[in-house]
Amino acid sequence: NGRVQVISLLRNPPVFMPPNSGAGGAASDLEVFPSADDLPEGYIAIDGEVYDLKGFDHPGGESINLFGGNDVSVQYRMIHPFHQGKGAVNKMKKVGRLASSRLDYKFGSDFEKDVIAAVAKVVKPSERFATPGFWFRCGAYVTAYAGLTYVYVTKGSSLPLCIAIGMSQASIGLNVQHDANHGAVSASPFWNDLLGFGADMIGGCKYLWLQQHWTHHAFTNDITRDPDASSTDPFFLFHDYGKETPVRKAFHMFQHFYMVPVLAMYWASSIFNTNVVTLQHAGAAEGGMKFANSYREAHRPISIALRSLYLGLYCATPFCWHSWPTALSHVWTMAVSESLTLAIPFALSHNFMESERHPVANGQACWYKAQVETSSTYGGYIAGWLTGGLNYQIEHHLFPRMSSAWYPYIQPAVREVCKKHGVNYVYYPNIFANLASTFQYIAQVGQGIYERRVKAA
């Protein structure tokens, strides 16, 4: 189709040739894999070197095994910004190397070093997890969710209750499961794993979220690898495709008029997505990440059981209290309420005027610089409490494994380093200003007149 043709034209990845030897022995002692596509499920590749996950007691928990069989060079650095040298890599058994691998991003720039050092002065790396304020916020949202659900199931639904339930579920998504599934709640994987299942209790799926969202974070706005960049194609375009590309249609000229209805379908797109059965996120797979491993298979029953529980609680219950037209209207009201509360903050984050849509168009790019220039930040503390700190999207993308409670504290330091290095930091005073910019961007993308901001590496 047209989109595949466009992506094919955009792909021109640089190739990194790993060294002939390294820790673990000479080249003759190591198996050579042609590319990451040839890695078995228990192996991962970092910087062209292949490691065996078997027997590795990962401090962050067993979820690392979900990524077995992939090149995780970017993901490794993304969640370990404060590690010195190779860090945990030295604790894994090196078993081989890649003959060649894709390396779109570079690390170790002066900007990266300065922003990490500046943030470390504000938040000690060992203290970057949940604060008392986060736990209070988490408890408040979970309590509201549980209370509203109790009334919804035992007393029957109503339109106001369905609106409240939808907003409550979105709050769990923004404030609880998001931090947890980033490993940002606690140094102990127990709390991250437990609260991470909040994704399933709002109609999503923890393991699909890990596949999709971590891939999005690693390759933000790269149309060839970021599943979010093409998530609504071909009906609605978030990405700045060329004006003459086949994916563009006449109706996209008017897409800013139907953006809100598209976002209102977010819940339905999750509930009716068969990926929960296969537990393979299609967008992440299209971007080159494969999750066909035994860890995924072992957790499929859990995901299916939790999805069944969700459908029973929130979709079937209204039919026990009302006629089917009323029940259907109540479920749909809940769905739209949750969708808009969740999707609007996420849509703003990377789709706005000045957004960098082609971060690796000129070859290797500084990953940290790309994260800043593909994201925006708006508002302050109040917006942070409502959105789980996701209004600080720049700070979140720079330090995804830091609790959202810390983002307002590190923001001044991040802005100062960006100013020093000439990195474009986009800030809006409130959500409405960001939303206006997003509508303008979506209109220009639909008309094919958005000025592409291709940056030098």
Coordinates of C-alpha atoms in Angstrom, one line a residue:
N1 CA 0.0 0.0 0.0
G2 CA 1.0 3.7 -0.1
R3 CA 2.2 3.8 3.4
V4 CA 4.5 0.9 2.9
Q5 CA 6.0 2.5 -0.2
V6 CA 6.6 5.7 1.7
I7 CA 8.3 3.9 4.5
S8 CA 10.4 1.9 2.1
L9 CA 11.6 5.2 0.5
L10 CA 12.4 6.7 3.9
R11 CA 14.5 3.7 5.1
N12 CA 18.2 4.2 4.6
P13 CA 19.7 3.1 7.9
P14 CA 23.4 3.6 8.7
V15 CA 25.2 0.4 9.3
F16 CA 27.4 -0.1 12.4
M17 CA 30.2 -2.7 12.1
P18 CA 31.1 -4.1 15.5
P19 CA 34.6 -4.8 16.6
N20 CA 36.2 -8.2 15.9
S21 CA 36.6 -9.0 19.6
G22 CA 35.6 -7.8 23.0
A23 CA 34.8 -8.9 26.5
G24 CA 34.2 -12.6 26.6
G25 CA 36.9 -13.7 24.2
A26 CA 38.4 -13.3 20.8
A27 CA 36.3 -13.2 17.7
S28 CA 36.9 -16.9 17.0
D29 CA 35.2 -17.8 20.3
L30 CA 32.0 -15.9 19.5
E31 CA 29.2 -16.7 17.2
V32 CA 28.6 -14.3 14.4
F33 CA 24.9 -13.3 13.6
P34 CA 24.3 -11.6 10.3
S35 CA 21.8 -9.2 11.9
A36 CA 19.5 -8.7 14.8
D37 CA 16.8 -10.6 12.8
D38 CA 18.8 -13.7 13.3
L39 CA 19.0 -13.6 17.1
P40 CA 17.3 -16.4 19.0
E41 CA 14.8 -15.5 21.7
G42 CA 17.1 -15.6 24.7
Y43 CA 19.7 -13.3 23.2
I44 CA 19.8 -9.5 23.0
A45 CA 22.3 -7.3 21.1
I46 CA 23.8 -4.0 22.5
D47 CA 26.2 -2.1 20.3
G48 CA 26.7 -5.0 18.0
E49 CA 27.6 -7.4 20.8
V50 CA 25.3 -10.3 21.6
Y51 CA 24.4 -11.4 25.2
D52 CA 22.6 -14.3 26.7
L53 CA 19.7 -13.5 29.0
K54 CA 19.6 -16.9 30.5
G55 CA 20.5 -16.9 34.2
F56 CA 20.8 -13.1 34.3
D57 CA 19.1 -11.7 37.4
H58 CA 18.0 -8.3 36.1
P59 CA 17.5 -5.7 38.8
G60 CA 14.5 -4.4 36.9
G61 CA 12.7 -7.7 36.8
E62 CA 11.9 -10.5 34.4
S63 CA 10.2 -8.2 31.9
I64 CA 13.5 -7.8 30.1
N65 CA 12.9 -11.3 28.7
L66 CA 10.0 -9.9 26.6
F67 CA 12.7 -8.1 24.5
G68 CA 14.7 -11.2 23.9
G69 CA 15.7 -11.7 20.2
N70 CA 16.1 -8.0 19.6
D71 CA 18.8 -5.3 19.3
V72 CA 18.1 -3.1 22.3
S73 CA 21.0 -0.7 22.1
V74 CA 18.8 2.4 22.2
Q75 CA 16.4 0.9 24.9
Y76 CA 19.4 0.0 27.1
R77 CA 20.7 3.6 27.2
M78 CA 17.2 5.0 27.4
I79 CA 16.5 3.5 30.8
H80 CA 20.1 3.6 32.2
P81 CA 21.2 7.2 31.7
F82 CA 23.1 7.2 35.0
H83 CA 25.1 4.0 34.4
Q84 CA 28.8 4.5 34.2
G85 CA 30.5 2.5 31.4
K86 CA 28.8 -0.7 30.4
G87 CA 26.9 -1.1 33.7
A88 CA 24.6 -4.2 33.7
V89 CA 26.0 -5.3 30.4
N90 CA 29.1 -6.5 32.1
K91 CA 27.0 -8.9 34.2
M92 CA 25.6 -10.7 31.2
K93 CA 27.3 -13.5 29.3
K94 CA 28.6 -12.3 26.0
V95 CA 28.0 -15.0 23.4
G96 CA 28.5 -13.4 20.0
R97 CA 28.4 -10.4 17.8
L98 CA 26.4 -9.0 14.9
A99 CA 28.0 -8.7 11.5
S100 CA 26.1 -5.5 11.0
S101 CA 23.4 -3.6 12.8
R102 CA 21.3 -0.5 12.4
L103 CA 22.4 2.5 14.4
D104 CA 20.3 5.5 13.8
Y105 CA 21.3 7.3 17.0
K106 CA 24.5 8.2 18.6
F107 CA 25.3 8.6 22.3
G108 CA 27.9 10.4 24.3
S109 CA 27.4 14.0 23.0
D110 CA 28.3 17.0 25.0
F111 CA 24.6 17.8 25.3
E112 CA 23.8 14.4 26.6
K113 CA 26.6 14.6 29.2
D114 CA 25.5 18.1 30.3
V115 CA 21.8 17.3 30.7
I116 CA 22.5 14.1 32.6
A117 CA 24.9 15.9 34.9
A118 CA 22.5 18.8 35.5
V119 CA 19.6 16.5 36.3
A120 CA 21.7 14.4 38.6
K121 CA 22.4 17.5 40.7
V122 CA 18.7 18.0 41.2
V123 CA 17.7 14.3 41.7
K124 CA 20.2 11.7 43.0
P125 CA 20.0 8.8 40.6
S126 CA 19.3 6.4 43.5
E127 CA 16.3 8.6 44.6
R128 CA 14.6 9.0 41.2
F129 CA 11.7 6.7 42.0
A130 CA 8.3 7.5 43.5
T131 CA 8.0 10.3 46.1
P132 CA 5.4 10.5 48.9
G133 CA 3.5 12.9 46.6
F134 CA 3.3 10.3 43.9
W135 CA 2.0 7.7 46.3
F136 CA -0.6 10.1 47.6
R137 CA -1.7 10.8 44.0
C138 CA -1.6 7.1 43.1
G139 CA -3.7 6.2 46.2
A140 CA -6.3 8.9 45.4
Y141 CA -6.8 7.8 41.8
V142 CA -6.9 4.1 42.7
T143 CA -9.4 4.8 45.5
A144 CA -11.7 6.8 43.1
Y145 CA -11.4 4.1 40.5
A146 CA -12.4 1.3 43.0
G147 CA -15.2 3.3 44.5
L148 CA -16.7 4.3 41.1
T149 CA -16.4 0.7 39.9
Y150 CA -18.2 -0.6 43.0
V151 CA -21.2 1.7 42.4
Y152 CA -21.1 0.9 38.6
V153 CA -21.3 -2.8 39.2
T154 CA -23.6 -3.1 42.3
K155 CA -25.9 -0.1 41.8
G156 CA -26.1 0.2 38.1
S157 CA -24.7 2.7 35.6
S158 CA -25.9 6.2 34.6
L159 CA -24.6 8.7 32.1
P160 CA -22.8 10.9 34.7
L161 CA -21.3 7.8 36.4
C162 CA -20.1 6.6 33.0
I163 CA -18.4 9.9 32.3
A164 CA -16.7 9.7 35.8
I165 CA -15.7 6.0 35.3
G166 CA -14.1 6.9 31.9
M167 CA -12.1 9.8 33.4
S168 CA -11.1 7.6 36.3
Q169 CA -9.8 4.8 34.1
A170 CA -7.9 7.4 32.1
S171 CA -6.4 8.7 35.3
I172 CA -5.1 5.2 36.1
G173 CA -3.6 5.1 32.7
L174 CA -1.9 8.5 33.0
N175 CA -0.9 8.4 36.7
V176 CA -0.4 4.8 37.8
Q177 CA 0.3 2.2 35.1
H178 CA 2.4 4.6 33.0
D179 CA 5.1 5.2 35.7
A180 CA 4.9 1.6 36.7
N181 CA 5.5 0.1 33.2
H182 CA 8.4 2.5 32.8
G183 CA 9.9 0.9 35.9
A184 CA 9.8 4.4 37.5
V185 CA 7.7 3.7 40.6
S186 CA 10.2 1.7 42.6
A187 CA 13.7 0.1 42.4
S188 CA 11.8 -3.1 43.3
P189 CA 10.2 -4.7 40.3
F190 CA 7.3 -6.0 42.4
W191 CA 5.6 -2.6 42.6
N192 CA 6.2 -1.8 39.0
D193 CA 4.8 -5.2 37.9
L194 CA 1.8 -5.0 40.2
L195 CA 0.8 -1.4 39.3
G196 CA 1.6 -2.0 35.7
F197 CA -1.4 -4.3 35.4
G198 CA -3.4 -1.1 35.7
A199 CA -3.1 -1.0 31.9
D200 CA -5.3 -4.1 31.8
M201 CA -7.9 -2.7 34.2
I202 CA -8.6 0.2 31.9
G203 CA -9.1 -1.8 28.7
G204 CA -5.5 -2.0 27.6
C205 CA -2.8 -4.7 28.0
K206 CA 0.4 -4.4 30.0
Y207 CA 2.5 -6.5 27.7
L208 CA 1.3 -4.9 24.5
W209 CA 1.9 -1.5 26.1
L210 CA 5.5 -2.5 26.9
Q211 CA 6.1 -3.5 23.3
Q212 CA 4.5 -0.4 21.8
H213 CA 5.5 2.3 24.2
W214 CA 9.1 1.4 24.7
T215 CA 9.5 1.2 20.9
H216 CA 7.9 4.6 20.6
H217 CA 10.2 6.1 23.2
A218 CA 13.3 4.6 21.6
F219 CA 12.5 5.9 18.1
T220 CA 10.2 8.9 18.6
N221 CA 8.6 10.3 15.4
D222 CA 10.7 8.1 13.2
I223 CA 8.1 6.9 10.7
T224 CA 10.0 3.8 10.0
R225 CA 10.1 2.6 13.6
D226 CA 7.8 4.5 15.9
P227 CA 4.4 2.7 16.0
D228 CA 2.7 5.9 17.3
A229 CA 3.7 7.9 14.3
S230 CA 1.5 5.8 12.0
S231 CA -1.1 4.5 14.4
T232 CA -4.0 6.2 12.7
D233 CA -2.9 5.8 9.1
P234 CA -4.4 6.0 6.5
F235 CA -7.6 7.6 7.9
F236 CA -5.8 10.3 9.8
L237 CA -2.2 11.5 9.4
F238 CA 0.0 12.4 12.4
H239 CA 3.2 12.2 10.3
D240 CA 4.4 14.8 7.9
Y241 CA 4.4 12.7 4.7
G242 CA 5.5 14.4 1.5
K243 CA 2.8 16.2 -0.4
E244 CA 2.9 13.9 -3.4
T245 CA 3.2 10.6 -1.5
P246 CA 0.6 7.8 -2.1
V247 CA -0.5 7.7 1.5
R248 CA -2.0 11.2 1.2
K249 CA -5.6 11.4 0.2
A250 CA -8.0 14.3 -0.6
F251 CA -9.9 13.9 2.7
H252 CA -6.8 14.6 4.7
M253 CA -7.3 18.3 3.8
F254 CA -10.1 18.3 6.4
Q255 CA -8.5 16.1 9.1
H256 CA -8.3 18.8 11.7
F257 CA -12.1 18.9 11.7
Y258 CA -12.4 15.3 12.6
M259 CA -9.4 14.9 14.9
V260 CA -11.5 14.8 18.1
P261 CA -13.8 12.0 16.7
V262 CA -10.7 10.0 15.8
L263 CA -9.3 10.4 19.3
A264 CA -12.7 9.4 20.7
M265 CA -12.2 6.0 19.1
Y266 CA -9.1 5.2 21.2
W267 CA -10.9 2.9 23.6
A268 CA -12.6 1.0 20.8
S269 CA -9.3 0.5 19.0
S270 CA -7.9 -1.2 22.0
I271 CA -10.9 -3.2 23.1
F272 CA -11.5 -4.7 19.6
N273 CA -7.8 -5.2 18.8
T274 CA -7.0 -8.9 18.4
N275 CA -3.3 -8.2 19.4
V276 CA -4.4 -9.1 23.0
V277 CA -4.8 -12.7 21.8
T278 CA -1.5 -13.0 20.0
L279 CA 0.2 -10.6 22.4
Q280 CA 2.3 -9.2 19.5
H281 CA 1.9 -5.5 18.9
A282 CA 1.6 -5.1 15.2
G283 CA 3.0 -1.6 15.1
A284 CA 6.1 -2.5 17.0
A285 CA 6.6 -5.5 14.8
E286 CA 6.4 -3.4 11.7
G287 CA 9.0 -1.1 13.2
G288 CA 11.4 -4.1 13.4
M289 CA 10.9 -5.3 17.0
K290 CA 9.9 -9.0 17.3
F291 CA 8.4 -10.5 20.4
A292 CA 7.8 -14.1 19.4
N293 CA 9.4 -15.6 22.5
S294 CA 8.4 -17.9 25.3
Y295 CA 8.1 -15.1 27.8
R296 CA 5.3 -13.6 25.7
E297 CA 3.6 -16.9 25.3
A298 CA 3.7 -17.6 29.0
H299 CA 1.9 -14.3 29.7
R300 CA -0.8 -14.6 27.1
P301 CA -3.3 -16.4 29.5
I302 CA -2.8 -13.6 32.0
S303 CA -3.6 -10.9 29.4
I304 CA -6.6 -12.8 28.1
A305 CA -8.0 -13.4 31.6
L306 CA -7.7 -9.7 32.6
R307 CA -9.3 -8.6 29.3
S308 CA -12.2 -10.9 30.0
L309 CA -12.5 -9.5 33.5
Y310 CA -12.6 -6.0 32.2
L311 CA -15.2 -6.8 29.6
G312 CA -17.3 -8.4 32.3
L313 CA -17.1 -5.5 34.7
Y314 CA -17.4 -2.6 32.4
C315 CA -19.1 -3.8 29.2
A316 CA -21.5 -6.6 30.4
T317 CA -22.7 -5.1 33.7
P318 CA -24.8 -2.3 32.2
F319 CA -26.9 -4.9 30.3
C320 CA -27.9 -6.4 33.7
W321 CA -29.4 -3.1 34.8
H322 CA -30.8 -1.6 31.6
S323 CA -32.4 -2.3 28.2
W324 CA -29.8 -2.9 25.6
P325 CA -30.0 0.6 23.9
T326 CA -29.5 2.3 27.3
A327 CA -26.7 -0.1 28.3
L328 CA -25.0 0.4 24.9
S329 CA -25.2 4.2 25.3
H330 CA -23.7 3.9 28.8
V331 CA -20.8 1.8 27.6
W332 CA -20.1 4.1 24.7
T333 CA -20.2 7.2 27.0
M334 CA -17.6 5.6 29.2
A335 CA -15.5 4.7 26.2
V336 CA -15.5 8.2 24.8
S337 CA -14.9 9.8 28.2
E338 CA -11.8 7.6 28.7
S339 CA -10.6 7.9 25.1
L340 CA -10.6 11.7 25.1
T341 CA -9.1 12.0 28.6
L342 CA -6.3 9.7 27.6
A343 CA -5.7 10.4 23.9
I344 CA -5.7 14.2 23.9
P345 CA -2.6 14.6 26.3
F346 CA -0.8 12.0 24.2
A347 CA -1.7 13.6 20.9
L348 CA -0.3 16.9 22.0
S349 CA 3.0 15.5 23.1
H350 CA 4.7 15.0 19.7
N351 CA 2.4 16.7 17.2
F352 CA 2.7 20.5 17.3
M353 CA 4.2 23.3 15.3
E354 CA 8.0 23.1 15.4
S355 CA 7.9 19.3 16.0
E356 CA 10.8 17.5 14.5
R357 CA 9.2 14.8 12.3
H358 CA 12.3 13.4 10.6
P359 CA 14.9 13.0 13.4
V360 CA 17.3 10.8 11.5
A361 CA 16.8 12.1 8.0
N362 CA 20.4 13.4 7.9
G363 CA 22.0 10.2 9.3
Q364 CA 23.0 9.5 12.9
A365 CA 21.4 11.9 15.4
C366 CA 22.1 12.6 19.0
W367 CA 19.3 10.6 20.7
Y368 CA 18.9 13.1 23.6
K369 CA 18.6 16.0 21.2
A370 CA 16.0 14.1 19.2
Q371 CA 13.9 13.4 22.3
V372 CA 13.8 17.2 23.1
E373 CA 13.0 18.3 19.6
T374 CA 10.3 15.7 19.0
S375 CA 8.4 16.5 22.2
S376 CA 6.8 19.5 24.0
T377 CA 6.1 20.5 27.6
Y378 CA 3.2 22.6 28.8
G379 CA 1.8 23.9 32.1
G380 CA 3.2 23.2 35.6
Y381 CA 2.4 21.4 38.8
I382 CA -1.4 21.3 38.4
A383 CA -1.3 19.8 34.9
G384 CA 1.3 17.4 36.3
W385 CA -1.1 16.1 38.9
L386 CA -3.9 15.6 36.4
T387 CA -1.8 14.0 33.6
G388 CA 0.7 12.0 35.7
G389 CA 3.5 14.4 34.8
L390 CA 3.0 13.8 31.1
N391 CA 2.7 17.5 30.4
Y392 CA 6.4 17.4 31.0
Q393 CA 6.9 15.3 27.9
I394 CA 10.4 16.5 27.1
E395 CA 11.6 15.7 30.6
H396 CA 9.8 12.3 30.4
H397 CA 11.4 11.4 27.1
L398 CA 14.8 12.3 28.4
F399 CA 14.4 10.3 31.6
P400 CA 11.6 7.8 31.1
R401 CA 12.6 5.7 34.2
M402 CA 12.4 8.6 36.5
S403 CA 9.1 9.1 38.5
S404 CA 6.9 11.7 37.0
A405 CA 6.8 13.4 40.4
W406 CA 10.3 14.7 39.8
Y407 CA 9.7 16.3 36.4
P408 CA 8.7 19.8 37.6
Y409 CA 11.9 19.9 39.6
I410 CA 14.3 19.0 36.8
Q411 CA 12.6 21.1 34.2
P412 CA 14.6 24.3 34.8
A413 CA 17.8 22.4 34.6
V414 CA 16.8 20.7 31.3
R415 CA 15.7 24.1 29.8
E416 CA 19.0 25.7 30.8
V417 CA 21.1 23.0 29.2
C418 CA 19.0 23.1 26.0
K419 CA 19.5 26.8 25.8
K420 CA 23.2 26.4 26.2
H421 CA 23.5 23.9 23.4
G422 CA 21.0 25.5 21.0
V423 CA 18.5 22.6 21.3
N424 CA 14.9 23.6 20.5
Y425 CA 12.9 23.3 23.7
V426 CA 9.2 23.9 23.0
Y427 CA 7.1 25.0 26.0
Y428 CA 3.5 26.1 26.1
P429 CA 2.0 28.0 29.2
N430 CA -1.0 25.7 29.3
I431 CA -2.7 22.8 27.6
F432 CA -4.9 25.1 25.5
A433 CA -1.9 26.7 23.9
N434 CA -0.4 23.3 23.1
L435 CA -3.8 22.1 21.8
A436 CA -4.1 25.1 19.4
S437 CA -0.6 24.3 18.1
T438 CA -1.5 20.7 17.6
F439 CA -4.6 21.6 15.6
Q440 CA -2.5 24.0 13.4
Y441 CA 0.0 21.3 12.9
I442 CA -2.6 18.6 12.0
A443 CA -4.2 21.0 9.5
Q444 CA -0.9 21.8 7.8
V445 CA 0.1 18.1 7.7
G446 CA -3.3 17.3 6.1
Q447 CA -2.8 19.9 3.5
G448 CA 0.8 19.0 2.9
I449 CA 2.2 22.4 3.7
Y450 CA 3.9 21.8 7.1
E451 CA 7.5 23.1 6.8
R452 CA 9.7 20.0 7.4
R453 CA 12.3 20.7 10.0
V454 CA 15.2 18.4 9.1
K455 CA 18.0 19.0 11.5
A456 CA 21.7 18.4 11.1
A457 CA 23.0 15.5 13.2

